[in-house]
Short mmCIF file of C-alpha atoms and ligand atoms in Angstrom, two decimals:
data_model
loop_
_atom_site.label_atom_id
_atom_site.label_comp_id
_atom_site.label_asym_id
_atom_site.label_seq_id
_atom_site.Cartn_x
_atom_site.Cartn_y
_atom_site.Cartn_z
CA UNK A 1 122.65 96.42 93.17
CA UNK A 2 122.71 100.07 93.96
CA UNK A 3 120.25 102.89 93.34
CA UNK A 4 121.76 105.64 91.19
CA UNK A 5 118.75 107.76 90.24
CA UNK A 6 115.27 108.60 91.49
CA UNK A 7 112.23 110.43 90.14
CA UNK A 8 108.59 111.08 90.94
CA UNK A 9 105.46 112.66 89.48
CA UNK A 10 102.08 113.51 90.92
CA UNK A 11 98.84 114.54 89.19
CA UNK A 12 97.99 118.25 89.18
CA UNK A 13 94.57 117.93 90.85
CA UNK A 14 95.06 118.21 94.63
CA UNK A 15 91.93 117.19 96.54
CA UNK A 16 91.79 118.49 100.10
CA UNK A 17 89.75 116.99 102.92
CA UNK A 18 87.52 120.07 102.78
CA UNK A 19 86.74 119.31 99.14
CA UNK A 20 85.65 115.79 100.16
CA UNK A 21 83.37 117.23 102.86
CA UNK A 22 81.27 118.71 100.04
CA UNK A 23 80.03 115.34 98.75
CA UNK A 24 80.85 112.79 101.49
CA UNK A 25 79.65 112.39 105.06
CA UNK A 26 83.14 113.05 106.40
CA UNK A 27 85.24 115.82 107.92
CA UNK A 28 88.75 117.16 107.78
CA UNK A 29 88.94 116.46 111.51
CA UNK A 30 88.06 112.73 111.13
CA UNK A 31 90.41 112.14 108.20
CA UNK A 32 93.29 114.03 109.81
CA UNK A 33 92.91 112.33 113.18
CA UNK A 34 92.49 108.76 111.82
CA UNK A 35 94.91 108.91 108.88
CA UNK A 36 97.08 112.06 108.97
CA UNK A 37 96.06 112.74 105.36
CA UNK A 38 95.28 116.37 104.49
CA UNK A 39 95.20 116.10 100.71
CA UNK A 40 95.85 113.69 97.85
CA UNK A 41 96.59 114.24 94.15
CA UNK A 42 94.25 112.40 91.82
CA UNK A 43 94.29 111.86 88.08
CA UNK A 44 92.00 114.17 86.12
CA UNK A 45 93.18 114.86 82.56
CA UNK A 46 96.50 113.00 82.84
CA UNK A 47 97.24 109.52 81.61
CA UNK A 48 98.97 107.30 84.15
CA UNK A 49 101.65 106.37 81.62
CA UNK A 50 102.56 110.05 81.23
CA UNK A 51 103.13 110.39 84.98
CA UNK A 52 105.22 107.22 84.83
CA UNK A 53 107.32 108.58 81.98
CA UNK A 54 107.86 111.88 83.83
CA UNK A 55 109.11 110.01 86.92
CA UNK A 56 111.25 107.69 84.78
CA UNK A 57 112.87 110.55 82.85
CA UNK A 58 113.73 112.30 86.12
CA UNK A 59 115.31 109.10 87.45
CA UNK A 60 117.32 108.63 84.24
CA UNK A 61 118.54 112.23 84.36
CA UNK A 62 119.43 111.84 88.04
CA UNK A 63 121.41 108.71 87.15
CA UNK A 64 123.18 110.53 84.30
CA UNK A 65 121.70 108.11 81.77
CA UNK A 66 119.35 108.04 78.80
CA UNK A 67 116.74 105.45 77.87
CA UNK A 68 119.31 103.84 75.57
CA UNK A 69 121.40 102.84 78.62
CA UNK A 70 118.56 100.82 80.17
CA UNK A 71 118.43 97.11 79.41
CA UNK A 72 115.37 96.09 81.40
CA UNK A 73 112.26 97.91 82.67
CA UNK A 74 110.09 96.66 85.52
CA UNK A 75 106.79 98.45 86.05
CA UNK A 76 104.92 97.94 89.29
CA UNK A 77 101.22 98.60 88.80
CA UNK A 78 97.92 97.39 90.22
CA UNK A 79 95.44 99.02 87.86
CA UNK A 80 95.46 101.23 84.78
CA UNK A 81 93.27 101.74 81.73
CA UNK A 82 94.83 98.84 79.85
CA UNK A 83 94.56 95.20 80.82
CA UNK A 84 96.86 94.52 77.89
CA UNK A 85 99.42 95.53 76.75
CA UNK A 86 101.36 95.84 79.97
CA UNK A 87 101.90 99.40 81.16
CA UNK A 88 105.67 98.84 80.90
CA UNK A 89 105.31 98.41 77.10
CA UNK A 90 103.58 101.77 76.81
CA UNK A 91 106.19 103.40 79.05
CA UNK A 92 109.02 101.85 77.02
CA UNK A 93 107.68 103.38 73.79
CA UNK A 94 107.17 106.82 75.30
CA UNK A 95 110.67 106.79 76.81
CA UNK A 96 112.21 105.70 73.50
CA UNK A 97 113.78 102.64 75.14
CA UNK A 98 114.22 99.37 73.24
CA UNK A 99 114.86 96.87 76.06
CA UNK A 100 112.46 94.13 77.25
CA UNK A 101 109.95 95.09 79.91
CA UNK A 102 107.60 93.43 82.36
CA UNK A 103 104.79 94.47 84.69
CA UNK A 104 104.46 93.13 88.21
CA UNK A 105 101.61 93.40 90.68
CA UNK A 106 102.62 92.94 94.30
CA UNK A 107 100.22 95.71 95.32
CA UNK A 108 101.70 98.43 97.53
CA UNK A 109 104.83 96.32 98.16
CA UNK A 110 105.68 96.35 94.43
CA UNK A 111 108.73 98.59 94.59
CA UNK A 112 110.69 96.25 96.85
CA UNK A 113 109.48 93.19 94.90
CA UNK A 114 110.80 94.91 91.75
CA UNK A 115 114.13 95.57 93.49
CA UNK A 116 114.40 91.88 94.29
CA UNK A 117 113.80 90.90 90.66
CA UNK A 118 116.28 93.55 89.52
CA UNK A 119 118.91 92.25 91.95
CA UNK A 120 118.54 88.73 90.51
CA UNK A 121 118.86 90.03 86.92
CA UNK A 122 121.97 91.98 87.82
CA UNK A 123 123.50 89.07 89.73
CA UNK A 124 123.16 86.68 86.83
CA UNK A 125 124.46 89.37 84.44
CA UNK A 126 121.30 89.47 82.34
CA UNK A 127 121.18 93.24 82.70
CA UNK A 128 123.43 96.11 83.76
CA UNK A 129 121.07 99.03 84.22
CA UNK A 130 117.44 98.53 85.20
CA UNK A 131 114.63 101.06 85.40
CA UNK A 132 111.96 100.43 88.03
CA UNK A 133 108.80 102.49 87.56
CA UNK A 134 105.91 102.31 90.00
CA UNK A 135 102.79 103.91 88.55
CA UNK A 136 99.48 103.73 90.33
CA UNK A 137 95.96 105.13 90.15
CA UNK A 138 94.10 103.63 93.12
CA UNK A 139 91.61 106.52 92.92
CA UNK A 140 90.06 104.51 90.05
CA UNK A 141 89.54 101.39 92.18
CA UNK A 142 87.49 102.92 94.99
CA UNK A 143 83.88 104.00 95.08
CA UNK A 144 83.79 107.76 95.59
CA UNK A 145 80.58 107.25 97.55
CA UNK A 146 82.44 105.15 100.13
CA UNK A 147 84.00 107.40 102.78
CA UNK A 148 85.85 104.46 104.35
CA UNK A 149 88.08 103.97 101.31
CA UNK A 150 88.11 106.90 98.88
CA UNK A 151 89.59 109.38 101.38
CA UNK A 152 92.70 107.21 101.77
CA UNK A 153 94.14 107.05 98.27
CA UNK A 154 95.90 109.24 95.74
CA UNK A 155 97.60 108.62 92.39
CA UNK A 156 101.21 109.03 91.35
CA UNK A 157 104.43 107.57 90.04
CA UNK A 158 107.90 106.97 91.43
CA UNK A 159 110.96 105.61 89.66
CA UNK A 160 114.50 104.44 90.35
CA UNK A 161 117.44 103.44 88.19
CA UNK A 162 119.48 100.60 89.63
CA UNK A 163 122.79 99.18 88.49
CA UNK A 164 125.44 96.68 89.60
CA UNK A 165 126.70 97.23 93.11
CA UNK A 166 126.91 95.78 96.58
CA UNK A 167 124.56 98.21 98.30
CA UNK A 168 121.50 95.98 98.74
CA UNK A 169 122.37 94.48 102.12
CA UNK A 170 119.33 92.31 102.80
CA UNK A 171 115.85 91.84 101.40
CA UNK A 172 112.75 89.96 102.49
CA UNK A 173 109.51 89.31 100.62
CA UNK A 174 106.39 87.58 101.92
CA UNK A 175 102.98 86.64 100.56
CA UNK A 176 100.26 85.17 102.71
CA UNK A 177 97.06 84.61 100.82
CA UNK A 178 94.56 86.72 102.70
CA UNK A 179 92.45 87.98 99.88
CA UNK A 180 89.28 88.95 101.71
CA UNK A 181 90.74 91.87 103.70
CA UNK A 182 91.56 93.98 100.64
CA UNK A 183 90.42 93.39 97.06
CA UNK A 184 88.97 94.93 93.93
CA UNK A 185 87.19 92.90 91.27
CA UNK A 186 86.34 94.41 87.93
CA UNK A 187 84.00 93.16 85.22
CA UNK A 188 85.35 91.15 82.32
CA UNK A 189 83.54 90.86 78.99
CA UNK A 190 80.48 88.63 79.13
CA UNK A 191 80.44 85.44 77.03
CA UNK A 192 77.50 83.25 76.04
CA UNK A 193 78.92 80.49 78.27
CA UNK A 194 79.46 82.16 81.62
CA UNK A 195 77.14 80.57 84.16
CA UNK A 196 79.12 81.04 87.37
CA UNK A 197 78.31 83.63 89.96
CA UNK A 198 80.51 86.69 89.63
CA UNK A 199 80.97 89.58 91.94
CA UNK A 200 82.33 92.90 90.72
CA UNK A 201 82.73 95.71 93.18
CA UNK A 202 84.92 98.70 93.96
CA UNK A 203 87.73 98.28 96.47
CA UNK A 204 86.64 96.34 99.55
CA UNK A 205 88.76 96.81 102.65
CA UNK A 206 88.56 95.62 106.23
CA UNK A 207 90.42 98.64 107.54
CA UNK A 208 91.15 97.50 111.07
CA UNK A 209 92.44 94.10 109.96
CA UNK A 210 94.66 95.67 107.32
CA UNK A 211 95.98 98.10 109.93
CA UNK A 212 96.96 95.25 112.29
CA UNK A 213 98.58 93.16 109.56
CA UNK A 214 100.47 96.18 108.29
CA UNK A 215 102.00 97.06 111.65
CA UNK A 216 102.73 93.50 112.79
CA UNK A 217 104.26 92.36 109.51
CA UNK A 218 106.27 95.50 108.85
CA UNK A 219 107.81 95.36 112.34
CA UNK A 220 108.55 91.64 111.91
CA UNK A 221 110.24 92.21 108.51
CA UNK A 222 112.34 95.12 109.74
CA UNK A 223 113.47 93.30 112.89
CA UNK A 224 114.47 90.24 110.85
CA UNK A 225 116.50 92.38 108.45
CA UNK A 226 118.24 94.28 111.23
CA UNK A 227 119.09 90.98 112.85
CA UNK A 228 120.39 89.53 109.58
CA UNK A 229 122.60 92.55 108.85
CA UNK A 230 123.82 92.96 112.44
CA UNK A 231 122.53 96.53 112.50
CA UNK A 232 120.63 98.09 115.36
CA UNK A 233 117.58 100.28 114.86
CA UNK A 234 119.54 103.50 115.36
CA UNK A 235 122.18 102.63 112.73
CA UNK A 236 119.50 103.33 110.13
CA UNK A 237 119.38 106.91 108.82
CA UNK A 238 115.84 106.70 107.47
CA UNK A 239 112.98 104.20 107.56
CA UNK A 240 111.20 104.70 104.26
CA UNK A 241 107.86 103.12 105.12
CA UNK A 242 104.75 102.61 103.03
CA UNK A 243 102.67 105.79 103.20
CA UNK A 244 99.18 104.44 103.89
CA UNK A 245 98.23 106.07 107.16
CA UNK A 246 100.20 108.27 109.57
CA UNK A 247 98.96 106.14 112.49
CA UNK A 248 100.41 102.99 110.89
CA UNK A 249 103.73 104.79 110.35
CA UNK A 250 103.76 106.04 113.97
CA UNK A 251 102.85 102.61 115.36
CA UNK A 252 105.72 100.94 113.47
CA UNK A 253 108.10 103.66 114.66
CA UNK A 254 106.95 103.24 118.28
CA UNK A 255 107.28 99.44 118.20
CA UNK A 256 110.79 99.77 116.76
CA UNK A 257 111.65 102.48 119.30
CA UNK A 258 113.18 104.92 116.81
CA UNK A 259 113.13 108.71 116.80
CA UNK A 260 110.61 110.65 114.76
CA UNK A 261 113.22 112.27 112.49
CA UNK A 262 114.27 108.83 111.23
CA UNK A 263 110.84 108.16 109.77
CA UNK A 264 110.04 110.65 107.00
CA UNK A 265 106.50 110.89 105.67
CA UNK A 266 104.50 112.62 102.96
CA UNK A 267 101.21 110.75 103.39
CA UNK A 268 99.69 114.05 104.55
CA UNK A 269 100.18 115.48 101.02
CA UNK A 270 99.66 112.46 98.77
CA UNK A 271 97.60 109.85 100.65
CA UNK A 272 98.30 106.22 99.79
CA UNK A 273 99.75 106.03 96.26
CA UNK A 274 100.31 102.28 96.47
CA UNK A 275 103.67 101.01 95.22
CA UNK A 276 104.68 104.50 94.04
CA UNK A 277 104.84 105.68 97.67
CA UNK A 278 108.32 104.36 98.46
CA UNK A 279 110.18 105.58 95.36
CA UNK A 280 108.34 108.93 95.49
CA UNK A 281 109.36 109.47 99.12
CA UNK A 282 112.90 108.32 98.37
CA UNK A 283 113.01 110.84 95.53
CA UNK A 284 111.94 113.61 97.91
CA UNK A 285 114.75 112.70 100.30
CA UNK A 286 117.25 112.47 97.45
CA UNK A 287 116.28 115.80 95.86
CA UNK A 288 115.99 117.45 99.26
CA UNK A 289 119.69 116.69 99.88
CA UNK A 290 118.81 114.49 102.87
CA UNK A 291 120.84 111.45 101.76
CA UNK A 292 124.58 110.99 101.99
CA UNK A 293 126.77 108.27 100.57
CA UNK A 294 126.97 105.42 103.08
CA UNK A 295 123.64 106.16 104.79
CA UNK A 296 121.77 102.99 105.69
CA UNK A 297 118.11 103.00 104.69
CA UNK A 298 115.29 100.58 105.43
CA UNK A 299 112.39 100.26 103.00
CA UNK A 300 109.25 98.48 104.18
CA UNK A 301 105.86 98.12 102.52
CA UNK A 302 102.72 96.00 102.66
CA UNK A 303 99.67 95.58 100.49
CA UNK A 304 96.79 93.53 99.16
CA UNK A 305 97.53 89.85 98.95
CA UNK A 306 98.66 90.16 101.74
CA UNK A 307 102.15 91.03 100.51
CA UNK A 308 104.99 92.51 102.48
CA UNK A 309 108.49 93.46 101.40
CA UNK A 310 111.40 95.13 103.11
CA UNK A 311 115.08 95.68 102.52
CA UNK A 312 118.18 97.39 103.87
CA UNK A 313 120.24 99.41 101.42
CA UNK A 314 123.25 101.63 101.64
CA UNK A 315 122.89 104.93 99.77
CA UNK A 316 125.45 104.95 96.97
CA UNK A 317 125.34 108.37 95.34
N1 COA B 1 84.79 110.04 107.69
C1 COA B 1 84.04 109.89 108.79
N2 COA B 1 83.79 108.69 109.35
C2 COA B 1 84.33 107.62 108.77
C3 COA B 1 85.12 107.69 107.62
C4 COA B 1 85.33 108.96 107.07
N3 COA B 1 86.10 109.15 105.97
N4 COA B 1 85.51 106.45 107.27
C5 COA B 1 85.00 105.61 108.18
N5 COA B 1 84.26 106.32 109.09
C6 COA B 1 83.51 105.82 110.22
C7 COA B 1 83.10 104.37 110.06
O1 COA B 1 81.93 104.30 109.31
C8 COA B 1 82.91 103.95 111.49
O2 COA B 1 81.64 104.40 111.89
P1 COA B 1 80.71 103.45 112.80
O3 COA B 1 81.49 103.25 114.08
O4 COA B 1 79.48 104.27 112.97
O5 COA B 1 80.53 102.19 112.04
C9 COA B 1 83.92 104.79 112.26
O6 COA B 1 84.34 105.83 111.36
C10 COA B 1 85.12 104.02 112.76
O7 COA B 1 85.59 103.23 111.70
P2 COA B 1 86.86 102.30 111.89
O8 COA B 1 87.00 101.49 110.64
O9 COA B 1 86.80 101.58 113.17
O10 COA B 1 88.01 103.41 112.00
P3 COA B 1 89.55 103.20 112.19
O11 COA B 1 90.03 103.99 113.33
O12 COA B 1 89.96 101.76 112.11
O13 COA B 1 90.13 103.90 110.87
C11 COA B 1 90.97 103.39 108.69
C12 COA B 1 89.75 103.45 109.60
C13 COA B 1 90.53 102.84 107.34
C14 COA B 1 91.51 104.81 108.51
C15 COA B 1 92.07 102.49 109.31
O14 COA B 1 91.50 101.28 109.75
C16 COA B 1 93.19 102.20 108.36
O15 COA B 1 93.92 103.08 107.96
N6 COA B 1 93.39 100.92 108.00
C17 COA B 1 94.43 100.54 107.08
C18 COA B 1 94.05 100.92 105.67
C19 COA B 1 95.19 100.78 104.69
O16 COA B 1 96.29 101.10 104.99
N7 COA B 1 94.86 100.29 103.48
C20 COA B 1 95.78 100.17 102.42
C21 COA B 1 96.79 99.11 102.67
S1 COA B 1 97.98 99.07 101.39
#
């Protein structure tokens, strides 16, 4: 496969650390020092599907295509207002596309999981042009009374159009069931027959454990991919890493021994926007004129599950 178009969209409501200080026992100093985040955009009047459609339309335009050219849509999403239908069905209708669609949930690693599925579809000739849309509203999973979680997340969407090509050089996905470090359980409808104990609570996170898993696993994935492709760390133009925490990004960079300019970040402006982080950052690089044909890029992300996913691509545009 190759990526031929990117797009992104963020909600209009930017919440600064100072705004959080007004109702939480926190400070700009603490959040900046521990996470690097200065502000995040959160959904107010928008619908998540509308952000997704904005990002998708940008990606289509960037690819020189219309919705009619797309023959499969993969939407990566953890939570949205609908349990059913899938968000991808809503996005399909709003885009005016007619192809089949599917939602996936690989948490924050969803973009690379979607790339892997797209690659398989392209390889077996079941599709020619695939739209990947990552649309996420983690601000609706956290308790806004919990300073340990709500300061970390933002909402947003990122999209990419992929087509046949030889530019995906290597990819690696992992899942290791480790559900207690990061989870969110929401209430289902009661029935007259339920007599089991149920536990519904906003996002629960063991921050330090997640931090360690994130750094260890991301470094492991990247090293394996570099080894597999015969590339060394400095052959990579950019490491597009999951934007969860600036300290996680810096730790991965230090362990890999690569220069700061190779590891772009926007976590300071958007916080953690889950699986939308990678395509949104890629879109910034693309639109900022930072990418040239032939550049080697590493993507690496991790999330609840625990899932991890990484790949090496060559920029094709
Ligand atoms: N403002 C002020 N204090 C805060 C705070 C906030 N927003 N959030 C937590 N604290 C406090 C804690 O209550 C704790 O206080 P205590 O020592 O009195 O109990 C103290 O700060 C230290 O907490 P700790 O959890 O040890 O901090 P940390 O340095 O590990 O940073 C995280 C916390 C959450 C920022 C960090 O662990 C992290 O980023 N983990 C990964 C999270 C992540 O990426 N999740 C998504 C994965 S996809």
